[in-house]
XYZ file of N, CA, C and O in Angstrom:
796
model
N 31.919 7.779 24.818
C 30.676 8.530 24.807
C 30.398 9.032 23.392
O 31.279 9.522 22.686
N 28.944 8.863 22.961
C 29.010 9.302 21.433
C 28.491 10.588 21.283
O 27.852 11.181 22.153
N 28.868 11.172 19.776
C 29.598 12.660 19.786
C 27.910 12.842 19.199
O 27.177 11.853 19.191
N 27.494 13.967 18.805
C 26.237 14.758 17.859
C 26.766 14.653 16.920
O 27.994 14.648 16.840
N 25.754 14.506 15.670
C 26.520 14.247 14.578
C 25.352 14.761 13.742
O 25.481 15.209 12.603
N 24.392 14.676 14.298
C 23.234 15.925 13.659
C 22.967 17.296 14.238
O 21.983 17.876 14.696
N 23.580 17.432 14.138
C 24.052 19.246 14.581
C 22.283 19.662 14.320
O 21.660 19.719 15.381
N 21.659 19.875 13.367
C 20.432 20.475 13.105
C 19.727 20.003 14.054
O 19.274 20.798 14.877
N 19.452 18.578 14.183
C 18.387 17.840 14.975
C 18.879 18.493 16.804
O 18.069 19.000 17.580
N 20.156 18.308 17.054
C 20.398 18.697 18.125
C 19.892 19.756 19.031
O 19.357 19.916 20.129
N 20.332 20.382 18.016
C 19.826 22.286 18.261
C 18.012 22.423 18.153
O 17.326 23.307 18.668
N 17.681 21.608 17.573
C 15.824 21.762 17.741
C 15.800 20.785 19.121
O 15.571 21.204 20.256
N 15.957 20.022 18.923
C 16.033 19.339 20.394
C 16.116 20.424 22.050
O 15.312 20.492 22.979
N 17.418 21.113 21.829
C 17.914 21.740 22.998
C 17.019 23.176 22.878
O 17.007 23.825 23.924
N 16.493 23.583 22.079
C 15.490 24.512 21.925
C 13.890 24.177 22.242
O 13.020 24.928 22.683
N 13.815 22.685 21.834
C 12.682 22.355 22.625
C 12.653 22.443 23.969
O 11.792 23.057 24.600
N 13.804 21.693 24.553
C 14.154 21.826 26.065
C 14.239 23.539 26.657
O 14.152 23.659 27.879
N 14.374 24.604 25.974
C 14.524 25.851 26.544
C 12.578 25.816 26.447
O 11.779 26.168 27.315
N 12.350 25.346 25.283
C 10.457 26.020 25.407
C 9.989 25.521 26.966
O 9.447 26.171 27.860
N 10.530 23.742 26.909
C 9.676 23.334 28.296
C 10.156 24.150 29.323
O 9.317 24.800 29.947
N 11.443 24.258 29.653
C 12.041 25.320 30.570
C 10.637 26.107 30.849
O 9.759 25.936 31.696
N 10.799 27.071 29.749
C 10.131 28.544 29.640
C 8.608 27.930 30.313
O 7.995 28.286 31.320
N 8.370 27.084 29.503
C 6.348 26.524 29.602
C 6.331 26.317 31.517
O 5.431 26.603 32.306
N 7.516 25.801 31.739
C 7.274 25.089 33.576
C 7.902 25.545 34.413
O 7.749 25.126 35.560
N 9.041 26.798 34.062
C 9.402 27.374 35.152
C 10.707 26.738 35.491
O 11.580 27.473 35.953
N 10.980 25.345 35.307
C 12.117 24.817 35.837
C 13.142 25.140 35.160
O 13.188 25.254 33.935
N 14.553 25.403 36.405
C 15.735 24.883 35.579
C 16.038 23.939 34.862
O 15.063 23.410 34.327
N 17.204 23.417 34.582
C 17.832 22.624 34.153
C 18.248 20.920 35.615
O 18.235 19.689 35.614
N 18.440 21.664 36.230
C 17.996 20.867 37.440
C 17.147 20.456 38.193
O 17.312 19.447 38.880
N 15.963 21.248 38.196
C 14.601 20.811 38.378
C 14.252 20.112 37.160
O 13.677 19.098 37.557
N 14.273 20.099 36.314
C 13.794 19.191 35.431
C 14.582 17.751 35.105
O 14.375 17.009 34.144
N 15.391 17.603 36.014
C 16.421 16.742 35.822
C 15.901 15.746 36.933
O 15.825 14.523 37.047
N 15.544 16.975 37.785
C 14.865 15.890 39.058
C 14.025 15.145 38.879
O 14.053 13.951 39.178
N 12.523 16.148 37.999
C 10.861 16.216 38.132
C 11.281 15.076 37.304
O 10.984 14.099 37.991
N 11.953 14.548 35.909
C 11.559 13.666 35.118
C 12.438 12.384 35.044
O 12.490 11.487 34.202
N 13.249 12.640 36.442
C 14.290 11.424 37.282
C 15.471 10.996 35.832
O 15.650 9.836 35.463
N 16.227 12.344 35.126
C 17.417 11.904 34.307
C 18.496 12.625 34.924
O 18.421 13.739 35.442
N 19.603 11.815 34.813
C 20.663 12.817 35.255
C 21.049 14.269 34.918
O 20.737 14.961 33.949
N 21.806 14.530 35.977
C 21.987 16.269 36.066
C 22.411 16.532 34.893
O 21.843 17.098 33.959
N 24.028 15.845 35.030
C 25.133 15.849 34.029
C 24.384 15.586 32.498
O 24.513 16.306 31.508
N 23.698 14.536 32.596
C 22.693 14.256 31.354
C 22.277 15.326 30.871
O 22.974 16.132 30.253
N 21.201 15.421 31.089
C 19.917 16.735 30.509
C 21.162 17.860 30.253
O 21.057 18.181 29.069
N 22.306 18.600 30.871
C 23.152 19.560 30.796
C 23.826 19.513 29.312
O 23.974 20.337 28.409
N 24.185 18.037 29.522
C 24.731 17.808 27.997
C 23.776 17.725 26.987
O 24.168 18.143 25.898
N 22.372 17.209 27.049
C 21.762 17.167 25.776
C 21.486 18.219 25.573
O 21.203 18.507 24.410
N 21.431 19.575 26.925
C 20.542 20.475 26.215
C 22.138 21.433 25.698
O 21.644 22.210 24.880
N 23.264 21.681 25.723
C 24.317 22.220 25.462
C 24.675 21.626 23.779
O 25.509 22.174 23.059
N 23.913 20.497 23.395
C 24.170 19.711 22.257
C 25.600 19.094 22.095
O 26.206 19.025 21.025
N 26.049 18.658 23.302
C 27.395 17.921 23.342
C 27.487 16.737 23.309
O 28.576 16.223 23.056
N 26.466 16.045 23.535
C 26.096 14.361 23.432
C 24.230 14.422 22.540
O 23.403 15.333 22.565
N 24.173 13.176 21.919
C 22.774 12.978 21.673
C 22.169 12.396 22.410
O 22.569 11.600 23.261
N 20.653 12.875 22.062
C 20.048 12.253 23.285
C 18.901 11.385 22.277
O 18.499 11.826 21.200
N 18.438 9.927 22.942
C 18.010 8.716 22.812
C 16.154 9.469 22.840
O 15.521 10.290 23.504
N 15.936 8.585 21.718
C 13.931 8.980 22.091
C 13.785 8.526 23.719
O 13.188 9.272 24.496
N 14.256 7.501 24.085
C 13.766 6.898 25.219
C 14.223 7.594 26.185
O 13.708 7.505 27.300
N 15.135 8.307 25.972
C 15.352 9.964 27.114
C 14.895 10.869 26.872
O 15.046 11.766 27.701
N 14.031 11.200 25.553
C 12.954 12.341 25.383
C 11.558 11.765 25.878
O 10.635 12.519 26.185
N 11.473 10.550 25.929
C 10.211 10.121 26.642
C 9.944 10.078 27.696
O 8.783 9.906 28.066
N 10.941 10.221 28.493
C 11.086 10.432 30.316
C 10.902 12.004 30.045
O 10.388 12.314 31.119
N 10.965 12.918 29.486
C 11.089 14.133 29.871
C 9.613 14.252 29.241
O 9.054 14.728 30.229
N 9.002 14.188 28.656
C 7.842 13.861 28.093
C 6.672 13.560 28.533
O 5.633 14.207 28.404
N 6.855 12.490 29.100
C 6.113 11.492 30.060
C 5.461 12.114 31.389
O 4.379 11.725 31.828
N 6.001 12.813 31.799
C 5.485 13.184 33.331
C 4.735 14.791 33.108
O 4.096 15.469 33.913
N 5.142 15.080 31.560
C 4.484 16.494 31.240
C 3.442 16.240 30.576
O 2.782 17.224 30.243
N 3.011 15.064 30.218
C 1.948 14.579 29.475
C 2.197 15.617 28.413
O 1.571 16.660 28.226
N 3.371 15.070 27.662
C 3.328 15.527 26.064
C 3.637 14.757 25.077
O 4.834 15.024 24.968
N 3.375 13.864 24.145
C 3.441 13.203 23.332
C 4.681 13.219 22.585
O 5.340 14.253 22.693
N 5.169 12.245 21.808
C 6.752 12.557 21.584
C 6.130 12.972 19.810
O 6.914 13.684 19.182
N 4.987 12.612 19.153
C 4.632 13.527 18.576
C 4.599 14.883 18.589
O 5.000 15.447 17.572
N 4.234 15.511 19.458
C 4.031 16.960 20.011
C 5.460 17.408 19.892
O 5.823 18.387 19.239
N 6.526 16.313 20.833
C 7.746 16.967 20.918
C 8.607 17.718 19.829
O 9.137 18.805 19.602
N 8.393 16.321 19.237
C 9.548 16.616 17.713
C 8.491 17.050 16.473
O 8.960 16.810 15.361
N 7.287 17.585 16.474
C 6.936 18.493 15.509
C 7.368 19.846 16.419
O 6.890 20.167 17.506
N 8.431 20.552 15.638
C 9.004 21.500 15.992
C 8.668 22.800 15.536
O 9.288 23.825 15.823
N 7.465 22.704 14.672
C 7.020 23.909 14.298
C 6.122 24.561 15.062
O 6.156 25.787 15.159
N 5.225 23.817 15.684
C 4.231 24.038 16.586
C 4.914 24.472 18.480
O 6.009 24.168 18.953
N 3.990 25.095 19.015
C 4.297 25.364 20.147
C 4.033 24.104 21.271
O 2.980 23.498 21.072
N 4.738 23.698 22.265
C 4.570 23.133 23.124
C 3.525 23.472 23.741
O 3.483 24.702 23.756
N 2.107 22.744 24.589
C 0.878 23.415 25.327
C 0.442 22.709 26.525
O -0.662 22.164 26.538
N 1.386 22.668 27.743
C 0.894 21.885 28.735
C -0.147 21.853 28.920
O -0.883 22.840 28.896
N -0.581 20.393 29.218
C -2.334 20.380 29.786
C -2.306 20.458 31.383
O -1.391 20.391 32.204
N -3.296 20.579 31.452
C -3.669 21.170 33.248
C -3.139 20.226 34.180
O -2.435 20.551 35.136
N -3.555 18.793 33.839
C -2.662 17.930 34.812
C -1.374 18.297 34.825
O -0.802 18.295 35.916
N -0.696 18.659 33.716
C 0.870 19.033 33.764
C 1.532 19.801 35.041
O 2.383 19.447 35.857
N 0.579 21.331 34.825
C 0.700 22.004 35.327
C 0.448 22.458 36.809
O 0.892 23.426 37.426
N -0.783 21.008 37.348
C -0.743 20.679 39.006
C 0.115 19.531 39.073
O 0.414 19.354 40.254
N 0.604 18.738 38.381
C 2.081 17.831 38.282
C 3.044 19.107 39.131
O 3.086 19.174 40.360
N 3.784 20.071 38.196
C 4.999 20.569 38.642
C 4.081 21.305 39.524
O 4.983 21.975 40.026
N 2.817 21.815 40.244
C 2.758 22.851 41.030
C 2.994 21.980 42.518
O 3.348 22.552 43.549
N 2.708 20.357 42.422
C 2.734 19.526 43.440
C 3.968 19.349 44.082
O 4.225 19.294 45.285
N 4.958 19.240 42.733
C 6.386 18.898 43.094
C 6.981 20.527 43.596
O 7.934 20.783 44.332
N 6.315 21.189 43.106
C 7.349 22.460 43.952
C 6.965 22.327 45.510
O 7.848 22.226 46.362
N 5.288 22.333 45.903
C 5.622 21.977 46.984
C 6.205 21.266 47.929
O 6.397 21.755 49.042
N 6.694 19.581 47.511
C 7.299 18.978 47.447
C 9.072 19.154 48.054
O 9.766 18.573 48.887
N 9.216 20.041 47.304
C 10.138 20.746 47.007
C 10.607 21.997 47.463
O 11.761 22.405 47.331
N 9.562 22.660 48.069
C 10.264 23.701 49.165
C 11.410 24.335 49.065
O 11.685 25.332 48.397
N 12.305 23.469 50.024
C 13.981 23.911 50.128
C 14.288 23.810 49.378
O 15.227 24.605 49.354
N 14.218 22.990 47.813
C 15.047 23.535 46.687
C 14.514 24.246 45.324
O 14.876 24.085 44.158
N 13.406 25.191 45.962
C 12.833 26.001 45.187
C 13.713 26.361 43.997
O 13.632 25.928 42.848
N 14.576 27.249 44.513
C 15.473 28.227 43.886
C 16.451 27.532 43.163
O 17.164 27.981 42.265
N 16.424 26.233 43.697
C 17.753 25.240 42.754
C 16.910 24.872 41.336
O 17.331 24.835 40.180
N 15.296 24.563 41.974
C 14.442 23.748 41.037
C 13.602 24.478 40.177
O 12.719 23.937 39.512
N 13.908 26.034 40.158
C 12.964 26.853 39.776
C 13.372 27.591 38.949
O 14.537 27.209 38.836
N 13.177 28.801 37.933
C 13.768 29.767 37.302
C 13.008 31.042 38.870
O 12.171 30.751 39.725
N 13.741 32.350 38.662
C 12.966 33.136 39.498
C 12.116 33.834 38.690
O 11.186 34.401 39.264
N 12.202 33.946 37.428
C 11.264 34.402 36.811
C 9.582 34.372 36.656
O 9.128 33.240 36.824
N 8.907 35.071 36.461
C 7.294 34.426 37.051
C 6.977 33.639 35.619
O 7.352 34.147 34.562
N 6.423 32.652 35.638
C 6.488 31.843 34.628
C 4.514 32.164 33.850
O 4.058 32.029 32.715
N 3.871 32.626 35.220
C 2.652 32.849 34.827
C 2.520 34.008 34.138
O 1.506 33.973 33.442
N 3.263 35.244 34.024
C 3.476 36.752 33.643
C 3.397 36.617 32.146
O 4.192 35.979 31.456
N 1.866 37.598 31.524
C 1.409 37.899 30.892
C 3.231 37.960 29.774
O 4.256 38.565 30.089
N 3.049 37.331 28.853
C 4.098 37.326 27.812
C 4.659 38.227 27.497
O 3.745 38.961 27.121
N 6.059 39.055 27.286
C 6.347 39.794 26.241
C 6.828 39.785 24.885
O 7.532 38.902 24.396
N 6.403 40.828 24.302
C 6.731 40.487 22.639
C 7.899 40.776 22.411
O 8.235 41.946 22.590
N 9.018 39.664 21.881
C 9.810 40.072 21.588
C 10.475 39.704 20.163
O 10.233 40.704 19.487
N 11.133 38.861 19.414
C 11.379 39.261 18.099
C 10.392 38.223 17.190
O 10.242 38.299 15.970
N 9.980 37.582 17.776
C 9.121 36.547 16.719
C 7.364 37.214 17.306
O 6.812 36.888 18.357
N 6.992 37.875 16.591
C 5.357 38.103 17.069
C 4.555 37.069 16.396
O 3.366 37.320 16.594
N 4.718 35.975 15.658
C 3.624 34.779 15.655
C 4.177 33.856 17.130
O 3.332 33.435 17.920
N 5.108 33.710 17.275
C 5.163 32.932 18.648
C 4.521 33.488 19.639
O 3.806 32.708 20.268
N 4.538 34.833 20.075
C 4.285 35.841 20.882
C 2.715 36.340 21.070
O 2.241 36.899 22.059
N 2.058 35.984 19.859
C 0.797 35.582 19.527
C -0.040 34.279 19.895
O -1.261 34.124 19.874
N 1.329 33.073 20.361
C 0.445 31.905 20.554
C 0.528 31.898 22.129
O -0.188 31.212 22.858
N 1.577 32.827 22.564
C 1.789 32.131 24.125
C 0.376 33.645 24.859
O -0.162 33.594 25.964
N 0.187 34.641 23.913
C -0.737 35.091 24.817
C -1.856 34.677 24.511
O -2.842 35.155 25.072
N -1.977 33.718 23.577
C -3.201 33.396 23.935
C -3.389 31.983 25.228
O -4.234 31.846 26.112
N -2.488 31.317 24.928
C -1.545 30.067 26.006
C -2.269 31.426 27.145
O -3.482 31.242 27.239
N -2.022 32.072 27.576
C -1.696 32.718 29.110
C -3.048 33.147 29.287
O -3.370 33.267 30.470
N -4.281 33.515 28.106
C -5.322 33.644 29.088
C -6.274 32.515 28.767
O -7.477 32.733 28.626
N -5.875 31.605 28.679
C -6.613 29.879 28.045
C -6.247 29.370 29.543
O -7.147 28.909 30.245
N -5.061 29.449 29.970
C -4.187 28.740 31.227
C -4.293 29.482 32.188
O -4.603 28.908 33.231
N -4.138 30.660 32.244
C -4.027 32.099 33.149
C -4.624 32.694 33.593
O -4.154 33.392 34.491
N -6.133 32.812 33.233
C -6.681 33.700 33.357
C -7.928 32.914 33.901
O -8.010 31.714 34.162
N -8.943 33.970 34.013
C -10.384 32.759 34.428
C -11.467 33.258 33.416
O -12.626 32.872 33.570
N -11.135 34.120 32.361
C -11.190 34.154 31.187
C -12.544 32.891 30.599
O -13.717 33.109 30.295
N -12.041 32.058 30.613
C -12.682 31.075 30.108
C -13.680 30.372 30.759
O -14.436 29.627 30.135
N -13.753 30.534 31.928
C -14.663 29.926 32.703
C -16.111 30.226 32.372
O -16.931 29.437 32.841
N -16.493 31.078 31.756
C -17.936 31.288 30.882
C -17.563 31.000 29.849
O -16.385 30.641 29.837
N -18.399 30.991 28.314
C -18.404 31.091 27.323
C -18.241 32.043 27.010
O -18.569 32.914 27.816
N -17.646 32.498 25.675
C -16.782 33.358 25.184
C -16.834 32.600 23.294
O -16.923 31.413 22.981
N -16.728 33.961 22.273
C -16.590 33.853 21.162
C -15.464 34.477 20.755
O -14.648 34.900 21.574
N -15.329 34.579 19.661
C -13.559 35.055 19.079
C -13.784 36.699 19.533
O -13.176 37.417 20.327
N -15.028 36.944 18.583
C -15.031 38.749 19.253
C -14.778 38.858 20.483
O -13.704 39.364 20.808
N -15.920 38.305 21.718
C -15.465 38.657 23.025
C -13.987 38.639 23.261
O -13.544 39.551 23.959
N -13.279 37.881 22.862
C -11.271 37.259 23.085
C -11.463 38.246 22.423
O -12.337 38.742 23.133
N -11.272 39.352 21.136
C -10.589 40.215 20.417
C -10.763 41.421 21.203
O -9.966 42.333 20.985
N -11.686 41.592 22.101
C -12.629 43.111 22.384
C -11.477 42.835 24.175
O -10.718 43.718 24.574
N -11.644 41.610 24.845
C -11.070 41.557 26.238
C -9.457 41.854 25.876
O -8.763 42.555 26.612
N -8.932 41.208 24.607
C -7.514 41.327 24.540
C -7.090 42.921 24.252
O -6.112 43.437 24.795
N -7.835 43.517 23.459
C -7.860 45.161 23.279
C -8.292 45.812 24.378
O -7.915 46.983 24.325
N -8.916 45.576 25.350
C -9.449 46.374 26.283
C -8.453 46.222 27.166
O -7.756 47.201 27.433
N -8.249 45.189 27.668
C -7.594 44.583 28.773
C -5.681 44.599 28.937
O -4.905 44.805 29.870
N -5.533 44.259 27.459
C -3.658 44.231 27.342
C -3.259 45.054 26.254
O -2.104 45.125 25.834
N -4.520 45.855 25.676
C -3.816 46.777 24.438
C -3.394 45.641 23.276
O -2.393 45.940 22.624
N -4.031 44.402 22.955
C -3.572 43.691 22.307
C -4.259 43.199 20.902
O -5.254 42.489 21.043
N -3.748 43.563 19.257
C -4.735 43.742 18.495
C -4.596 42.346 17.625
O -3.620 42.139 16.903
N -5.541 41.537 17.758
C -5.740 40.223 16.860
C -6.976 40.365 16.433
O -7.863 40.759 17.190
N -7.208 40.037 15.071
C -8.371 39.566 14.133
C -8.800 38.471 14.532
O -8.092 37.522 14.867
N -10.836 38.532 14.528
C -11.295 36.813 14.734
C -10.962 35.751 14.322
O -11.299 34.650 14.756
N -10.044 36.073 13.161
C -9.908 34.858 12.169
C -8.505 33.989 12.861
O -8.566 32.763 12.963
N -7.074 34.873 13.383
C -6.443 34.874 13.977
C -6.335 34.094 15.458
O -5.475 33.374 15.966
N -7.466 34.533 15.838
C -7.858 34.309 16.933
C -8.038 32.592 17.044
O -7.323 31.804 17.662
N -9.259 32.317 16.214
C -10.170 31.358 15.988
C -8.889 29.700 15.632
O -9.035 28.483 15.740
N -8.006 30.403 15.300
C -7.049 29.639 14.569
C -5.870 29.378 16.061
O -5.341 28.281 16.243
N -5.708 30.172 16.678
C -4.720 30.264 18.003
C -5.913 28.836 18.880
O -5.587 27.673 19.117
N -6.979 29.369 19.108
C -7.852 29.190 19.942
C -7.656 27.605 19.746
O -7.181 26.975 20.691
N -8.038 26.862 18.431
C -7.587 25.360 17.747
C -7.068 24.455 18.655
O -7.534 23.418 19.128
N -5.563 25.287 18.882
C -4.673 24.347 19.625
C -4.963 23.748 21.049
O -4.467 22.851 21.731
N -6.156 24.796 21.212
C -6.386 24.205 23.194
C -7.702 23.716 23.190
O -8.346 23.668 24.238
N -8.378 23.179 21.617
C -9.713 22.810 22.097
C -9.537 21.274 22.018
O -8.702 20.726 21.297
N -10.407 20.635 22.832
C -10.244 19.350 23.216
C -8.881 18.841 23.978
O -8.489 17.686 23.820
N -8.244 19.698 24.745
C -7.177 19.956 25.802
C -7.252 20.855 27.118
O -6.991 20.450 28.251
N -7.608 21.998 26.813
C -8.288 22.891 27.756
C -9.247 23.483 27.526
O -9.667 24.148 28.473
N -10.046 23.544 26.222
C -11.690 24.041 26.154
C -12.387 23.511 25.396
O -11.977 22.742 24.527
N -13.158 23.711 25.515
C -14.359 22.870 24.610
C -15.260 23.696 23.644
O -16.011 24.492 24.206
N -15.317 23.632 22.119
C -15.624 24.122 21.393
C -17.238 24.145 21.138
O -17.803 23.149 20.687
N -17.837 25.165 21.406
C -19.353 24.844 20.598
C -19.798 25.630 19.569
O -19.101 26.050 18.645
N -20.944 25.820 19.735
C -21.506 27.181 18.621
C -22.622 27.857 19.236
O -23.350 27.318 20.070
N -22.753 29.034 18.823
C -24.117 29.460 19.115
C -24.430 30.826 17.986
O -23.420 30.980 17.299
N -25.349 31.670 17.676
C -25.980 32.326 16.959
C -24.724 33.795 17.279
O -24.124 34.143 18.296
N -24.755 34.350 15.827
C -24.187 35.755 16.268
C -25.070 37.162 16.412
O -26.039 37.481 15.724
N -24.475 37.895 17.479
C -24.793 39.168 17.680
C -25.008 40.114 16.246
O -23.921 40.341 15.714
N -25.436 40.330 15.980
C -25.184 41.866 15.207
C -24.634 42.754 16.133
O -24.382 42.436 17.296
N -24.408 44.045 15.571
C -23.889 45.304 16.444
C -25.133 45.679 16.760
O -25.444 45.817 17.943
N -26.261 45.957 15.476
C -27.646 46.507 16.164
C -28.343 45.669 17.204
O -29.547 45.810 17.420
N -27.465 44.643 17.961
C -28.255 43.982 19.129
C -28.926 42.419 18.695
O -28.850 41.431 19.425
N -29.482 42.443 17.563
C -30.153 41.859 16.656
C -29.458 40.102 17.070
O -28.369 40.085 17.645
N -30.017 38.991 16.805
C -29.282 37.941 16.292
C -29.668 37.475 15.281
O -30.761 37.501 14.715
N -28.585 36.969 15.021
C -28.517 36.540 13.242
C -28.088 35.034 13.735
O -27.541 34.511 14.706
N -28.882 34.509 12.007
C -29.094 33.028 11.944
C -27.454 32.210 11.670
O -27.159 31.027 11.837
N -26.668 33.271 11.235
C -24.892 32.856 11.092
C -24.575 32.175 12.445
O -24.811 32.937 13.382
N -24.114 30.973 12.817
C -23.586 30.889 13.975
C -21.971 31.150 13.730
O -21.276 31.329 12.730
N -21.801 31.101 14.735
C -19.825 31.412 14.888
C -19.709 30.381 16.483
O -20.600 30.025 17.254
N -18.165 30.133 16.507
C -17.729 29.282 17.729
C -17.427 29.873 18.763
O -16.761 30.902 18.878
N -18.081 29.011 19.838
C -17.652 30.027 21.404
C -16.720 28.247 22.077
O -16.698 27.074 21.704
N -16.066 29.118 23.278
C -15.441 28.527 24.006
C -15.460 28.604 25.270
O -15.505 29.679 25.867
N -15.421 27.209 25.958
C -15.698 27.285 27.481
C -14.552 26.599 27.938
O -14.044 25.783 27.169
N -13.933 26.829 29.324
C -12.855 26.270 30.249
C -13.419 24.181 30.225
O -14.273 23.508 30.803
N -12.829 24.041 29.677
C -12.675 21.767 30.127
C -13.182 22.078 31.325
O -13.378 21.196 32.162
């Protein structure tokens, strides 16, 4: 059996595998199931005790509709698309009796907490009301997202911030347009700025 021998690559690897974890809720065994690799397998790649083959990151990949581009740029956040996410909601039903084998108990939908990285912590709340929320189902501009995230979760991001988070889910889960901006005095002005609507 062959040994890791890129220790660096490994460890981004098995850290990717904790993000999908985190992104879908599954164990280590539910995901072993959902993307048909062995138990023993996935245990070892994600422990970094054996390497694992692109063509075994593409089975894990594949059924999450994530690109093996997506995968191994490791700087960026993982962002299931919606099919993904009625994918594993199908198989849990599916799945029933081995909920608890196939599941974390943790709520996987629960508004994020911040904990030592606040730019990550910054992308998944916005991930949670893009995915989460019904938020999006009207149109919406960066202010409206800055004014709902302060009102709503006590949560303080700049438009510019915003506008830049927002990037990652357009032409995946929303669709980008434009329209004219508000003034505060009510007024509209000929500046447009970008709004966003739910795909």
């Amino acid at each position: 059996m062959a040994k890791v021998t890129n220790i660096i690559l490994s460890e981004k690897i098995s850290a990717r595998i904790d993000d999908i974890l985190e992104k879908t809720g599954f164990t280590l065994l539910g995901l072993a199931v959902f993307t048909d690799i062995g138990k023993s397998a996935i245990k070892s790649y994600h422990s970094k005790t054996i390497p694992i083959s692109v063509e075994t990151v593409d089975k894990i990949c594949e059924p999450l509709s994530i690109s093996l581009v997506e995968f191994f740029d490791f700087e960026s956040e993982i962002i299931l698309l919606n099919s993904a996410i009625e994918e594993i909601k199908y198989f849990k039903e599916r799945n029933k009796e081995n909920v608890n084998e196939y599941f974390s108990r943790e709520e996987t939908n629960a508004f994020p907490v911040l904990k030592d990285n606040r730019g990550k912590w910054e992308i998944k709340v916005i991930a949670y009301i893009v995915l989460h929320t019904p938020f999006f189902k009207t149109t919406k501009t960066t202010a409206e997202v800055q004014e709902y995230l302060e009102t709503k979760y006590s949560v303080s991001l700049n438009p510019d911030r915003i506008y830049k988070l927002l990037k990652k889910h357009v032409g995946v889960s929303l669709i980008q347009g434009q329209t004219n901006r508000i003034n505060k005095d009510g007024s509209i002005s000929t500046q447009m700025v970008a709004t966003y609507i739910k795909k």
